[in-house]
Amino acid sequence: MTYLFDPPPVPVLPIAGSDKLFPVHRIYCVGRNYAEHTREMGFDPDKEPPFFFMKTADALVTDGRFPYPAASKDVHWEIELAVALGSGGNDIPRSQAMQHVYGYGVALDMTRRDLQGVAKKMGRPWEIGKAFEKSAPCSAIVPADRCGHPTRGAIWLDVNGERRQTGDLSQMIWDIPSQIEYLSGLWDLRAGDLILTGTPAGVGAVRKGDRLEGHVDGVGDLDVTVV
Ligand code: MN
């Protein structure tokens, strides 16, 4: 048997210090995982457990160029630590969660905030706001055997040279082991899955030509231009 047409290419991320590629399976994203960002979105972080949505793996951007997407006039930046899984499973207890983490990256969860807002108001799914083409710029994956497993350290985003988002990894409401435990109770986690772990406060709208420079202490940097 042969394919009816050529299957799409496997989405990949480079691996720092390696000539191997990291093949991406799924992209899970946690919503409202930093208290201050939860408040800026109009919610109470004490009253609401975090929740997840997905982006498609083919939404990854690795060339540093984010094309301003269709149908939106309010496209927001969200800088996030990305966790890359090297193995997976179901019902992974938090005590064993970290052994499934291969490495880390610096990612942007680009968001059509206006369309997401309509979806929220109408109780509709979030894909229209979150899972559009090129919505997930990401750095190379840094293996944990090079960078360790960061639990604290600065995460920030500069837009055109001005600091717009700042936070610390220790401010996550749900830490990484909790996210893996929770996700693995709902889905089959696999090698190649990415988890975007939420964004600190300071989200805002991009314009064409903007330069987004993100950083996570101990992991690295991401440099993206809106085209
Ligand atoms: Mn996000």
mmCIF file of N, CA and C and ligand atoms in Angstrom, residues 29-32 37 53 55 78-80 109 111 130 196-199, ligand 1:
data_model
loop_
_atom_site.group_PDB
_atom_site.id
_atom_site.type_symbol
_atom_site.label_atom_id
_atom_site.label_comp_id
_atom_site.label_asym_id
_atom_site.label_seq_id
_atom_site.Cartn_x
_atom_site.Cartn_y
_atom_site.Cartn_z
ATOM 1 N N CYS A 29 -0.841 22.922 26.344
ATOM 2 C CA CYS A 29 -0.587 24.239 26.924
ATOM 3 C C CYS A 29 -1.461 24.404 28.158
ATOM 4 N N VAL A 30 -0.867 24.885 29.242
ATOM 5 C CA VAL A 30 -1.651 25.152 30.444
ATOM 6 C C VAL A 30 -2.110 26.605 30.425
ATOM 7 N N GLY A 31 -3.359 26.823 30.824
ATOM 8 C CA GLY A 31 -3.913 28.178 30.890
ATOM 9 C C GLY A 31 -3.780 28.739 32.294
ATOM 10 N N ARG A 32 -3.571 30.040 32.388
ATOM 11 C CA ARG A 32 -3.592 30.771 33.668
ATOM 12 C C ARG A 32 -2.815 30.063 34.777
ATOM 13 N N HIS A 37 -0.863 36.861 35.989
ATOM 14 C CA HIS A 37 -1.459 36.795 34.648
ATOM 15 C C HIS A 37 -2.929 36.395 34.744
ATOM 16 N N PHE A 53 -5.210 23.301 27.038
ATOM 17 C CA PHE A 53 -5.681 23.274 25.645
ATOM 18 C C PHE A 53 -4.502 22.812 24.811
ATOM 19 N N LYS A 55 -2.184 23.011 20.984
ATOM 20 C CA LYS A 55 -1.862 23.549 19.667
ATOM 21 C C LYS A 55 -1.448 22.375 18.792
ATOM 22 N N GLU A 78 2.789 35.594 24.515
ATOM 23 C CA GLU A 78 2.830 34.928 25.833
ATOM 24 C C GLU A 78 4.127 34.124 25.881
ATOM 25 N N ILE A 79 5.095 34.596 26.647
ATOM 26 C CA ILE A 79 6.355 33.858 26.757
ATOM 27 C C ILE A 79 6.182 32.699 27.749
ATOM 28 N N GLU A 80 6.726 31.526 27.403
ATOM 29 C CA GLU A 80 6.506 30.340 28.244
ATOM 30 C C GLU A 80 7.735 29.423 28.225
ATOM 31 N N ASP A 109 3.440 31.335 23.129
ATOM 32 C CA ASP A 109 2.067 30.884 22.877
ATOM 33 C C ASP A 109 1.328 32.070 22.269
ATOM 34 N N THR A 111 -1.390 34.234 20.462
ATOM 35 C CA THR A 111 -2.827 34.109 20.732
ATOM 36 C C THR A 111 -3.619 35.181 19.998
ATOM 37 N N LYS A 130 -6.079 30.004 19.570
ATOM 38 C CA LYS A 130 -4.810 29.453 20.044
ATOM 39 C C LYS A 130 -4.086 28.554 19.044
ATOM 40 N N LEU A 196 3.625 23.540 27.155
ATOM 41 C CA LEU A 196 3.876 24.968 27.392
ATOM 42 C C LEU A 196 3.262 25.301 28.747
ATOM 43 N N THR A 197 4.101 25.783 29.656
ATOM 44 C CA THR A 197 3.777 25.754 31.081
ATOM 45 C C THR A 197 3.124 27.033 31.608
ATOM 46 N N GLY A 198 2.667 27.893 30.709
ATOM 47 C CA GLY A 198 1.953 29.090 31.139
ATOM 48 C C GLY A 198 2.819 30.330 31.077
ATOM 49 N N THR A 199 2.140 31.491 31.084
ATOM 50 C CA THR A 199 2.855 32.757 30.889
ATOM 51 C C THR A 199 2.690 33.671 32.095
HETATM 52 MN MN MN B 1 -0.283 30.495 27.255
#
